Coordinates of N, CA, C and O in Angstrom, one line a residue:
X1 N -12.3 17.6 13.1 CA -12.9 16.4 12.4 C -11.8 15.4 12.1 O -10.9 15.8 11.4
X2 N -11.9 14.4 12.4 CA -10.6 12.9 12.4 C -10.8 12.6 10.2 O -11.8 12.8 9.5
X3 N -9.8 12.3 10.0 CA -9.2 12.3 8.6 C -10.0 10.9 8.8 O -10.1 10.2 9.8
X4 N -11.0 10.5 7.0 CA -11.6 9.4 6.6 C -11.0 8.6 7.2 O -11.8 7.9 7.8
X5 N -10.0 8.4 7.3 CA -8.9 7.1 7.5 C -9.0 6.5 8.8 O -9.3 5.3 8.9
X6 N -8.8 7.5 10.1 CA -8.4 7.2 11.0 C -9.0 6.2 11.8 O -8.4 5.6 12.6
X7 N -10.7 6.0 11.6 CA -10.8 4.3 12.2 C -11.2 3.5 11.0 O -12.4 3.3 11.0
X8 N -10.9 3.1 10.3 CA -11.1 2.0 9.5 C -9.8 0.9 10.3 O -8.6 1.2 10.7
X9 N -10.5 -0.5 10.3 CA -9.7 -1.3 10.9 C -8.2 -1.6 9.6 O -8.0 -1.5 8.4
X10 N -7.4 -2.2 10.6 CA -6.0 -2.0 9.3 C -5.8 -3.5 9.5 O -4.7 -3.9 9.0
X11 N -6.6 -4.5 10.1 CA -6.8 -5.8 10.0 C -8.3 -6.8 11.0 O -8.3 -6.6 12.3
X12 N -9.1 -7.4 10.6 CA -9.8 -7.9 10.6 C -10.3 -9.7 10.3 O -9.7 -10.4 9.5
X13 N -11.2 -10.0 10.8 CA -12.0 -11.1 10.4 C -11.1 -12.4 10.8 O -11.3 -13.2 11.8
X14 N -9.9 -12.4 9.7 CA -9.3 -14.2 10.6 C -8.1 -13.5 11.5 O -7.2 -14.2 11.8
X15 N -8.1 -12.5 11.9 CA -7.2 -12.2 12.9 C -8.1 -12.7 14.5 O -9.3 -12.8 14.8
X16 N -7.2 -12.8 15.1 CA -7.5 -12.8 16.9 C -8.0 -11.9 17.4 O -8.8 -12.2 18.2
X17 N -7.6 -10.3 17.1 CA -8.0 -9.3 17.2 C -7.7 -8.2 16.1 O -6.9 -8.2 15.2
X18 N -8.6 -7.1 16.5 CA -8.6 -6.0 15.3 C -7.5 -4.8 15.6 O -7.5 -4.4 16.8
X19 N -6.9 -4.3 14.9 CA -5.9 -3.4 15.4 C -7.0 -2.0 14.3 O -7.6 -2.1 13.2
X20 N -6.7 -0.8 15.2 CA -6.8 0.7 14.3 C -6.5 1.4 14.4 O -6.0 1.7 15.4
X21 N -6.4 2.0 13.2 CA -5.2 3.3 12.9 C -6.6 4.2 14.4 O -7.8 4.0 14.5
X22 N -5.9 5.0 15.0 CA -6.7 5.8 16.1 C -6.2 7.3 16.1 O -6.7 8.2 16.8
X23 N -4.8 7.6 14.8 CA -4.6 8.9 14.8 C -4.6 8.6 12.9 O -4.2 7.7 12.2
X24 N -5.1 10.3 12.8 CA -5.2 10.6 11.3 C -3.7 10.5 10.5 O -2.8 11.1 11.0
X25 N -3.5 10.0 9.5 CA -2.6 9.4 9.2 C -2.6 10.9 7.9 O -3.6 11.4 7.4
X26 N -0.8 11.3 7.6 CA -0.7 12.3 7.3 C -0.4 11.8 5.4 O 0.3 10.8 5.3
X27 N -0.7 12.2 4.7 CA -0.2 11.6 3.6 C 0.4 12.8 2.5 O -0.3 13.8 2.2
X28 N 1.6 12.5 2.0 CA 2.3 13.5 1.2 C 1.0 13.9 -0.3 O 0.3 13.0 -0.7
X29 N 1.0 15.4 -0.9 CA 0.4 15.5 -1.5 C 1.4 15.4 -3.2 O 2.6 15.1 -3.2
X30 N 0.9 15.7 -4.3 CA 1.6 15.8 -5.6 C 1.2 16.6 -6.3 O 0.1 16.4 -6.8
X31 N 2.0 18.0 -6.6 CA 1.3 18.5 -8.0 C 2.4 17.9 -9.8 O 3.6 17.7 -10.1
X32 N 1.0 17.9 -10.4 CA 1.3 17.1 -11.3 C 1.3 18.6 -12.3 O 0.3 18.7 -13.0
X33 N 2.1 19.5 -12.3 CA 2.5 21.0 -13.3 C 3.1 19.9 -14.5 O 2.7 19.7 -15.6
X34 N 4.3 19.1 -13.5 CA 5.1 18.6 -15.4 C 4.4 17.4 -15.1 O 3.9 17.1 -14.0
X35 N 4.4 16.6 -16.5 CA 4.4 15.5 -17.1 C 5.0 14.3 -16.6 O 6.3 14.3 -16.5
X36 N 4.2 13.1 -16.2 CA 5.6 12.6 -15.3 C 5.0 10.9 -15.8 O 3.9 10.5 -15.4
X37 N 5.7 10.2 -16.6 CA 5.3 8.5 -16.8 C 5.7 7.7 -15.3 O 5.5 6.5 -15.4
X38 N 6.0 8.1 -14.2 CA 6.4 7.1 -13.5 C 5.4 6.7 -12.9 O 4.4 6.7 -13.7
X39 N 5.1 6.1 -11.4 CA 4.3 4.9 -10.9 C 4.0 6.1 -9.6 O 4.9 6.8 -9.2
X40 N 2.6 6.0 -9.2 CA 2.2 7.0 -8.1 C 2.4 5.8 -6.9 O 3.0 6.0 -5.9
X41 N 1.6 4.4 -7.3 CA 1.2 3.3 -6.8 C 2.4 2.5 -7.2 O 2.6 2.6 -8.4
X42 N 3.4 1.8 -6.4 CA 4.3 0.6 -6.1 C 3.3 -0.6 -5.6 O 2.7 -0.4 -4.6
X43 N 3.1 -1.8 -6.2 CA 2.6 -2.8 -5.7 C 3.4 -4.2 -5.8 O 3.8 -4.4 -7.0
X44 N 3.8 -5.4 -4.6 CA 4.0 -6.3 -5.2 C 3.4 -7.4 -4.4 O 3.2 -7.5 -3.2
X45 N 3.0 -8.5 -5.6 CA 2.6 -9.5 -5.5 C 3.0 -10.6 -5.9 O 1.9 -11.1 -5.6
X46 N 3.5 -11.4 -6.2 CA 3.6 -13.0 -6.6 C 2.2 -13.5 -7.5 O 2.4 -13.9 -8.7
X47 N 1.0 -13.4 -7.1 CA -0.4 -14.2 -7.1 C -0.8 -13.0 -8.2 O -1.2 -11.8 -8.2
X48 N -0.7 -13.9 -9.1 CA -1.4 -13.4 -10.7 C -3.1 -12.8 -10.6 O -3.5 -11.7 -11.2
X49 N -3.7 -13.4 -10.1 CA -5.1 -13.2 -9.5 C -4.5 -11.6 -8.9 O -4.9 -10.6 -9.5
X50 N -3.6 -11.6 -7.8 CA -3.4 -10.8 -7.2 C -3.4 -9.0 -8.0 O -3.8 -7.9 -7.7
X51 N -2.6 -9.5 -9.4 CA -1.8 -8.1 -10.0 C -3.4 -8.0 -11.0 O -3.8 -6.9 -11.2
X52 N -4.5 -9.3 -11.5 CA -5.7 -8.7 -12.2 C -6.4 -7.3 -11.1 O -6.5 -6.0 -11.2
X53 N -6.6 -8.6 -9.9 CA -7.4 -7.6 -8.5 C -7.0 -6.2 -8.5 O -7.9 -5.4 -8.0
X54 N -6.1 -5.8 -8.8 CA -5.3 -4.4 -8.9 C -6.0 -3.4 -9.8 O -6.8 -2.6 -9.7
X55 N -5.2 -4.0 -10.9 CA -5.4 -3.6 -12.3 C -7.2 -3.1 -12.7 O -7.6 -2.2 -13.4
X56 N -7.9 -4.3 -11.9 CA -9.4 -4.0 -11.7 C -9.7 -2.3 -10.7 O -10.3 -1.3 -11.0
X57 N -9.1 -2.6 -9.6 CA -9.2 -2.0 -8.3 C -9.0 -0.4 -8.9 O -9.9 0.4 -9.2
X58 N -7.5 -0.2 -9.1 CA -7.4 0.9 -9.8 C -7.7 1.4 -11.1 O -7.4 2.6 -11.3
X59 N -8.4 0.6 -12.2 CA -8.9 1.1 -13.3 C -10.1 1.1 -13.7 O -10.6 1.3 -14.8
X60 N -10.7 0.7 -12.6 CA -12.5 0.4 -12.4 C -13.0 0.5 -11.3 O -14.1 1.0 -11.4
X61 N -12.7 0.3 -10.1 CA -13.8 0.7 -8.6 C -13.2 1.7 -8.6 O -13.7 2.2 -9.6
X62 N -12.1 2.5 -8.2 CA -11.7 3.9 -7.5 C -12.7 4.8 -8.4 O -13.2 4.7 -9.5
X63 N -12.8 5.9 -7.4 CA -13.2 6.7 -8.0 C -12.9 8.0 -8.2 O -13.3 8.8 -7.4
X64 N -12.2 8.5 -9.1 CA -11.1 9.6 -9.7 C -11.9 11.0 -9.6 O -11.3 12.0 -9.7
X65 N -13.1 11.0 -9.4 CA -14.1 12.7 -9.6 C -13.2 13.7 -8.6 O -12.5 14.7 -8.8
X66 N -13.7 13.2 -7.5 CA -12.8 14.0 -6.0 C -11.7 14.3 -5.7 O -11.3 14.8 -4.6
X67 N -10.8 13.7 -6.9 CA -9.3 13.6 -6.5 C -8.8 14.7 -7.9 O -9.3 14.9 -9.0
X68 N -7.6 15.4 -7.5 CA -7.0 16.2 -8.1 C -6.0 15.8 -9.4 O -5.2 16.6 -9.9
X69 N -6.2 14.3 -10.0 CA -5.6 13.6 -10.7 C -5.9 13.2 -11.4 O -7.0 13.0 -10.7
X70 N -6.3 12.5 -12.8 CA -7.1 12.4 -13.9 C -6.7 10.9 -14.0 O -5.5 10.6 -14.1
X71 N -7.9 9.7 -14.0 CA -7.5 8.8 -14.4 C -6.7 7.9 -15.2 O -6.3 6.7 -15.1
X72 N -6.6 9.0 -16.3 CA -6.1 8.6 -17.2 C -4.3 9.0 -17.5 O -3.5 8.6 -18.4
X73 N -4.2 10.2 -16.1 CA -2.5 10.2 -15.7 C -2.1 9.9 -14.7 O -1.0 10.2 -14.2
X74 N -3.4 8.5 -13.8 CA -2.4 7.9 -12.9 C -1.7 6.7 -12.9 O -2.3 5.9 -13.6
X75 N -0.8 6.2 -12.5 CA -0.2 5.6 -13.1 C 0.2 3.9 -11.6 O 0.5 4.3 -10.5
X76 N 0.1 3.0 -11.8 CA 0.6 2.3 -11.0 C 1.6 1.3 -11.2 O 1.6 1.0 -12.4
X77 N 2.3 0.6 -10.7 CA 3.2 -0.9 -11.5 C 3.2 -2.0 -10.4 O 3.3 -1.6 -9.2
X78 N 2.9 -3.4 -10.8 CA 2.9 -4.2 -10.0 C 4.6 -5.1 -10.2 O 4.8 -5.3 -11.4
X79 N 5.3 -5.6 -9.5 CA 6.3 -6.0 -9.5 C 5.5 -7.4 -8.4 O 4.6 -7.4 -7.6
X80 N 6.2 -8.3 -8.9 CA 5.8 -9.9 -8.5 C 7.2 -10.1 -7.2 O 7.4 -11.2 -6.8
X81 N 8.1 -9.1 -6.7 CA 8.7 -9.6 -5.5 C 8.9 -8.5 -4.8 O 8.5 -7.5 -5.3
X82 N 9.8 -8.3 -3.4 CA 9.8 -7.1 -2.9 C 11.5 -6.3 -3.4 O 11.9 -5.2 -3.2
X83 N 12.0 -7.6 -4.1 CA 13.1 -7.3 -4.6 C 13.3 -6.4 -6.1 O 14.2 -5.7 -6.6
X84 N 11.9 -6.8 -6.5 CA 11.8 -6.1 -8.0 C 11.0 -5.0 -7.8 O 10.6 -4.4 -8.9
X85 N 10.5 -4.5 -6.8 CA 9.7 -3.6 -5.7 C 10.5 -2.3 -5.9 O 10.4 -1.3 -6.6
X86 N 11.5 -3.0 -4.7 CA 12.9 -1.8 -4.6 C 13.9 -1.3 -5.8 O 14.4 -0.2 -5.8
X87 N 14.0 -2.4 -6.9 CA 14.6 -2.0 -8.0 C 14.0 -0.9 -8.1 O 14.6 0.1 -8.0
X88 N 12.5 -1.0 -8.4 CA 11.2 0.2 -9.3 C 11.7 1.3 -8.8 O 12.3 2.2 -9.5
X89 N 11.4 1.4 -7.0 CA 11.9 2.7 -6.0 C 13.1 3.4 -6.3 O 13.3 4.6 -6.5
X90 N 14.1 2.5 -6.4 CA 15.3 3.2 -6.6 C 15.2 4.0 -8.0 O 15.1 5.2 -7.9
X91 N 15.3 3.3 -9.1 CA 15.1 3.8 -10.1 C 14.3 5.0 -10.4 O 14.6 5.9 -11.2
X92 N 13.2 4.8 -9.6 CA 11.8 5.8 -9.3 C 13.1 7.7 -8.5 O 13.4 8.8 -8.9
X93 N 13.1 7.1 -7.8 CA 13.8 8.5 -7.1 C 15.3 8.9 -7.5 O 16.0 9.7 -6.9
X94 N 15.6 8.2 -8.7 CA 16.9 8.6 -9.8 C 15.9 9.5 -11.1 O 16.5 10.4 -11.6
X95 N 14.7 9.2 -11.4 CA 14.5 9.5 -12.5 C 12.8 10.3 -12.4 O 12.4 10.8 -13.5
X96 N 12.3 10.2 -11.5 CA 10.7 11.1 -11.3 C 11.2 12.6 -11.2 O 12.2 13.2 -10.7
X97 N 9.8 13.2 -12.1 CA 10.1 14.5 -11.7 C 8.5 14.6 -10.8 O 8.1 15.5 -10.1
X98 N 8.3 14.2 -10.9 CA 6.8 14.5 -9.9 C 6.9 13.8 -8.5 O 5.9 13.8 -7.7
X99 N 8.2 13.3 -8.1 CA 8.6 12.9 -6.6 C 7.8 11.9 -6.5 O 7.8 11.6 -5.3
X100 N 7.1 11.2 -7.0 CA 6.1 10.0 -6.6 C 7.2 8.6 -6.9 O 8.1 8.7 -7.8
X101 N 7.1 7.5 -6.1 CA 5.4 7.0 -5.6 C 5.1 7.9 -4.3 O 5.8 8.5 -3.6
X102 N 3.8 7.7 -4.1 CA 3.1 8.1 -2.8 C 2.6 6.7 -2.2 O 2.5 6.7 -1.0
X103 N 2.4 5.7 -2.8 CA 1.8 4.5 -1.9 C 2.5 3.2 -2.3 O 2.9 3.2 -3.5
X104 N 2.6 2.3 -1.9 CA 3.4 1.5 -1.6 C 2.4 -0.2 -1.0 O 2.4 -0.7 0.2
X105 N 1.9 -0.6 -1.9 CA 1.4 -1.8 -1.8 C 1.6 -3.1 -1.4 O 1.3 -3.8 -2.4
X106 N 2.1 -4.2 -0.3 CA 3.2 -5.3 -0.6 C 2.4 -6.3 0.3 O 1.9 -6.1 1.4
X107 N 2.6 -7.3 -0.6 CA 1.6 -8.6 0.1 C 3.0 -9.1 1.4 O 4.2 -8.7 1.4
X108 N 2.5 -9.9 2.0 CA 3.2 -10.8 3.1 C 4.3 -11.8 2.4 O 5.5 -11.8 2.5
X109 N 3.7 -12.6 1.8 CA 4.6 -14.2 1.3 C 4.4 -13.9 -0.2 O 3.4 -13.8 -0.8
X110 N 5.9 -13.7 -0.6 CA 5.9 -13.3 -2.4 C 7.1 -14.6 -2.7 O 8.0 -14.3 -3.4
X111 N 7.0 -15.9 -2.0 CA 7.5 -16.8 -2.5 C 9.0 -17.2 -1.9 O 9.9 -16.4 -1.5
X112 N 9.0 -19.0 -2.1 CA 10.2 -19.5 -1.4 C 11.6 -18.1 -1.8 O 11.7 -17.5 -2.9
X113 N 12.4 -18.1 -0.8 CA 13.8 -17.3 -1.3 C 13.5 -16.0 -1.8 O 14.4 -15.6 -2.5
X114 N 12.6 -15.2 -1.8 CA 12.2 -14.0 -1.6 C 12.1 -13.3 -0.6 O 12.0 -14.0 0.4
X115 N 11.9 -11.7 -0.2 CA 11.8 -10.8 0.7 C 10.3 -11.2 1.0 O 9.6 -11.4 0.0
X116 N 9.7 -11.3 2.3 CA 8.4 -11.2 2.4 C 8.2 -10.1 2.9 O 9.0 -9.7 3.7
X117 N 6.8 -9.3 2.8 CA 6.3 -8.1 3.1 C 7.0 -6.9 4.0 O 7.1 -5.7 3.7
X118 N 7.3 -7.7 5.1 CA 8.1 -6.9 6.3 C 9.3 -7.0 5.9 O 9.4 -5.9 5.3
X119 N 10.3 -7.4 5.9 CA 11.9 -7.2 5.3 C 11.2 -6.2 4.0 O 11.0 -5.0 4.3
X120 N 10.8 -6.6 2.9 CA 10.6 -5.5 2.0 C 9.8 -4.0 2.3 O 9.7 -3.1 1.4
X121 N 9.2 -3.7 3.5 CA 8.9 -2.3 4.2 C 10.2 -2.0 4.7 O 10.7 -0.9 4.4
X122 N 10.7 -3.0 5.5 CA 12.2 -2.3 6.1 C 13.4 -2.1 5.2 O 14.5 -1.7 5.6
X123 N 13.3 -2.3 4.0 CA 14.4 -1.9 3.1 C 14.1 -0.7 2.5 O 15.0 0.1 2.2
X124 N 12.8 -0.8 2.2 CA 12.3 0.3 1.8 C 12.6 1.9 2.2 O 13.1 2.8 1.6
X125 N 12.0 1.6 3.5 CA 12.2 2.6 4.4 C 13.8 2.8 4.8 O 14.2 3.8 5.5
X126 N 14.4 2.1 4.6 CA 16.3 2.7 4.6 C 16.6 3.1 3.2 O 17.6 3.8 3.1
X127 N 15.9 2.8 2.1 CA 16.1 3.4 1.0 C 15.6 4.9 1.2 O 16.1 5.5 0.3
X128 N 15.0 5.6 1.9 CA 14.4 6.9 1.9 C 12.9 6.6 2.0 O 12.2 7.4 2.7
X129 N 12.6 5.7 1.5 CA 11.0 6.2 0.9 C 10.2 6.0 2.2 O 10.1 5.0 2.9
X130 N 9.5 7.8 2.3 CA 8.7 8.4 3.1 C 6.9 8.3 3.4 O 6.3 8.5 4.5
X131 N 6.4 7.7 1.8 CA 5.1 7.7 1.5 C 4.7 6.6 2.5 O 5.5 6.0 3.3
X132 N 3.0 6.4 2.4 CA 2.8 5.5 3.0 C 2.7 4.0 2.7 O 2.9 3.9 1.5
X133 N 2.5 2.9 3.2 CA 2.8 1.3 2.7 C 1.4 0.7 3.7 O 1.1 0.9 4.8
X134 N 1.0 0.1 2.6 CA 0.1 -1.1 3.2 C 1.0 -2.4 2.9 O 1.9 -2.5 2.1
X135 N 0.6 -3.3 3.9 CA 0.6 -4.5 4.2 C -0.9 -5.3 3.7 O -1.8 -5.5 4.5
X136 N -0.8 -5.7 2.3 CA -2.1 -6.4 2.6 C -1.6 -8.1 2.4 O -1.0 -8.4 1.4
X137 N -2.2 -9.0 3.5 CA -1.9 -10.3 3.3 C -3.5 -11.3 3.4 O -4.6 -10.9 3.5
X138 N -3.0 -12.3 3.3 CA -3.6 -13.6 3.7 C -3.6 -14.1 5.2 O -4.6 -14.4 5.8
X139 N -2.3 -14.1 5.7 CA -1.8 -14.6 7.1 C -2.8 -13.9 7.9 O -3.4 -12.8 7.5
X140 N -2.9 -14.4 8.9 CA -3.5 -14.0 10.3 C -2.2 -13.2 10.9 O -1.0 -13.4 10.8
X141 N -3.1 -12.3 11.5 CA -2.4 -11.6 12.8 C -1.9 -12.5 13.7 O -1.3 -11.5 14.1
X142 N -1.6 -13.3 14.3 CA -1.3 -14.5 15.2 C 0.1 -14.7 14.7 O 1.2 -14.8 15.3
X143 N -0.4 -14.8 12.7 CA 1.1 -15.7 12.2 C 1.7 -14.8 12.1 O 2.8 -15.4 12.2
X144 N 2.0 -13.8 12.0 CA 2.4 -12.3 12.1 C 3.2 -11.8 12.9 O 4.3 -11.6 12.5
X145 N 2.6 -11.7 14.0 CA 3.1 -11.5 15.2 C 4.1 -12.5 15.9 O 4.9 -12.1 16.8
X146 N 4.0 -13.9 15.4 CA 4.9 -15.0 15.9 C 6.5 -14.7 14.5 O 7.7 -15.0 14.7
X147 N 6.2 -14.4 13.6 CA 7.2 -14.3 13.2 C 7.9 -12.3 12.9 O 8.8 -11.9 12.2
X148 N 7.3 -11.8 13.6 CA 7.8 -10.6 13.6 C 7.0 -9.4 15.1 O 6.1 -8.6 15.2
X149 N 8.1 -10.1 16.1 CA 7.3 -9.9 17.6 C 6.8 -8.3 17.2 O 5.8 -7.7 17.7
X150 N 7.6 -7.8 16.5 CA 8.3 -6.1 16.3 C 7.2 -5.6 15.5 O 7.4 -4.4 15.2
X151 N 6.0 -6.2 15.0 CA 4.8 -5.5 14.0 C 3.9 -4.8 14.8 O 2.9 -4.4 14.3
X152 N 4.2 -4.5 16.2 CA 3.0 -3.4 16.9 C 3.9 -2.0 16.6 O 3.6 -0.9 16.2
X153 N 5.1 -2.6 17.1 CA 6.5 -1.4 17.2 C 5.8 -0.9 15.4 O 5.0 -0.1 15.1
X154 N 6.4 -1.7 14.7 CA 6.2 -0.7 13.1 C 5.1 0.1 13.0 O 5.2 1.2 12.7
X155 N 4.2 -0.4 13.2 CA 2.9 0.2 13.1 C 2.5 1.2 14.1 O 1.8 2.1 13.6
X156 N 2.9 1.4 15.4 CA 2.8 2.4 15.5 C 3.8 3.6 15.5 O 3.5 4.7 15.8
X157 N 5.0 3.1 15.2 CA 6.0 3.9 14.8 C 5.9 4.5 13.2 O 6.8 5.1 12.6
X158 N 4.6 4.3 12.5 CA 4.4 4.5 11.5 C 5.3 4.1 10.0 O 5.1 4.6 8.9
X159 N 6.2 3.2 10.4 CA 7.0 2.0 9.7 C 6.3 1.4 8.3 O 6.7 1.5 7.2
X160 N 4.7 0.6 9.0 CA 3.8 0.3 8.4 C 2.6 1.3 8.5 O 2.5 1.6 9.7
X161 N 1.9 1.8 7.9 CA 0.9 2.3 7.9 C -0.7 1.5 8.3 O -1.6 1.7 9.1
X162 N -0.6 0.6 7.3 CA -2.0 -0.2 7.4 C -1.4 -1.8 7.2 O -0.3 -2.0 6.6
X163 N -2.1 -2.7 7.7 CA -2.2 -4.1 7.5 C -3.6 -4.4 6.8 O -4.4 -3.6 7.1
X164 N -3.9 -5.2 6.2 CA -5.4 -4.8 5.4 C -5.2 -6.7 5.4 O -4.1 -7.2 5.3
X165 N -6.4 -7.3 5.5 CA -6.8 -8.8 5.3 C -6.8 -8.3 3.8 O -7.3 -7.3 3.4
X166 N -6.3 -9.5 2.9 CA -7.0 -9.9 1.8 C -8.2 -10.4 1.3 O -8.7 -10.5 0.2
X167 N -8.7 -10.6 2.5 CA -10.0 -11.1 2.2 C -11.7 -10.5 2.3 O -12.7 -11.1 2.4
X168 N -11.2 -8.8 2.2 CA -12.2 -7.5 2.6 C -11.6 -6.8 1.2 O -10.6 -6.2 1.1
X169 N -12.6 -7.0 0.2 CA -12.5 -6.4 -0.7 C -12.7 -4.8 -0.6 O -11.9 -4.0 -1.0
X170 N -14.3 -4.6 0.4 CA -14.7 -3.0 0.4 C -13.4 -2.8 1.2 O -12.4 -2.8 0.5
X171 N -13.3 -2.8 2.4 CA -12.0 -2.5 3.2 C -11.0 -1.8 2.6 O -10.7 -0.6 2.8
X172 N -10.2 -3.1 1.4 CA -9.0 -2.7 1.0 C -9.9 -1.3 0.1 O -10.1 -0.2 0.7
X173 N -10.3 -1.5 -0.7 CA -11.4 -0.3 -2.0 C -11.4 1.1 -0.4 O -10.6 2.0 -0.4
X174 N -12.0 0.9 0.3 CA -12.4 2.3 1.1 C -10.9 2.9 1.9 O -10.7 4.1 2.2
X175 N -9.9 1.8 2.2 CA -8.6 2.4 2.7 C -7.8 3.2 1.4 O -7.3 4.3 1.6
X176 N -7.9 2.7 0.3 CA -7.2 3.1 -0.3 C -7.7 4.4 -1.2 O -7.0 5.2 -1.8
X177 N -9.5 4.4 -1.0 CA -9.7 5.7 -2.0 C -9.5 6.4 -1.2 O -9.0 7.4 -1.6
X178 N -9.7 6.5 0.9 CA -9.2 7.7 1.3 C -7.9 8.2 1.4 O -7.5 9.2 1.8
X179 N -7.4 7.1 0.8 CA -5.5 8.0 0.8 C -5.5 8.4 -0.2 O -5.1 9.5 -0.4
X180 N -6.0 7.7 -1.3 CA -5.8 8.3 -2.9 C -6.4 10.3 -2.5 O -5.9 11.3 -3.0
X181 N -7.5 10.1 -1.6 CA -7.9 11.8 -1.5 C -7.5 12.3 -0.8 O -7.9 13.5 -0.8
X182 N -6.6 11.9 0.1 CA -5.7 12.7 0.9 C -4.4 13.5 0.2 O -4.0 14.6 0.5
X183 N -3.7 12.5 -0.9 CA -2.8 12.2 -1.3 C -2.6 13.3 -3.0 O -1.8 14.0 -3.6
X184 N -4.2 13.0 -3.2 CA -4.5 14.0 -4.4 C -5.7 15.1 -4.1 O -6.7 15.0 -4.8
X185 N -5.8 16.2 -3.0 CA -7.0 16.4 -2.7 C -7.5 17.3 -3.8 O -8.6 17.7 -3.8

């Protein structure tokens, strides 16, 4: 039986074409024995709207019954660049005892003289961090692909995990409670 995940589209609607995850995507699990304040969820955004959408997403649509984690000990942080992103990470894997984050959230364009989405996955990913990363933007696939020929390579080199349109609320909501249950089964 194929993992929830594996056809949900990982970009959609103002793209040119739709791209899909077509193999089950493996996701690290957590036991939570000790006590741990850190961030399961890494998110960054710029767009204020952006960090409510979140804050909504994870503390009102998800749904915690099926998952091995208690809402009330999960924990997420939004950082407004990909530079205050990586601060979190680093700091995160000096000082977690529960080895989290597990997911890794990062919009495309976080502003003039900032890391945008992709430079902030590739830093990441030289920092160590193994979990998985969405890409959720605005841009079309088109604008995408002209400024980073190399986004088929990431994606299916598992670099990037998902690309998600901003503009599919259920989408982003249904990609992410199947990782949250992969992640916490």
């Amino acid at each position: 039986m194929e993992s929830p995940v594996s056809k949900i589209p990982i970009f959609q609607k103002r793209s040119s074409r739709a791209i899909f995850r077509t193999k089950s995507v493996s996701a690290p699990t957590i036991s939570l024995k000790i006590p741990c304040d850190c961030s399961h969820v890494l998110l960054a955004d710029d767009d204020r709207f952006q960090g409510f959408y979140y804050q909504t997403l994870f503390q009102q649509s998800l749904h915690f019954d099926p998952l091995s984690i208690q809402k009330k000990d999960f924990r997420f942080s939004l950082s407004i660049c990909g530079e205050e992103l990586l601060s979190e990470f680093k700091e995160s894997k000096k000082n977690c005892r529960c080895k989290a984050p597990l997911l890794v959230i990062v919009d495309y364009n976080m502003g003039p003289g900032k890391m945008n989405g992709i430079e902030t996955i590739l830093a990441l990913r030289k920092e160590g961090y193994k979990g998985l990363i969405i890409l959720r933007t605005s841009e079309t696939y088109q604008f995408l692909i002209e400024r980073h020929p190399n986004l088929n390579d990431l994606i299916e080199s598992k670099v990037l995990n998902f690309l998600l349109g901003k503009n599919d609320h259920r989408e982003t909501k249904n990609t992410i409670q199947a990782l949250l249950q992969q992640i916490f089964p």
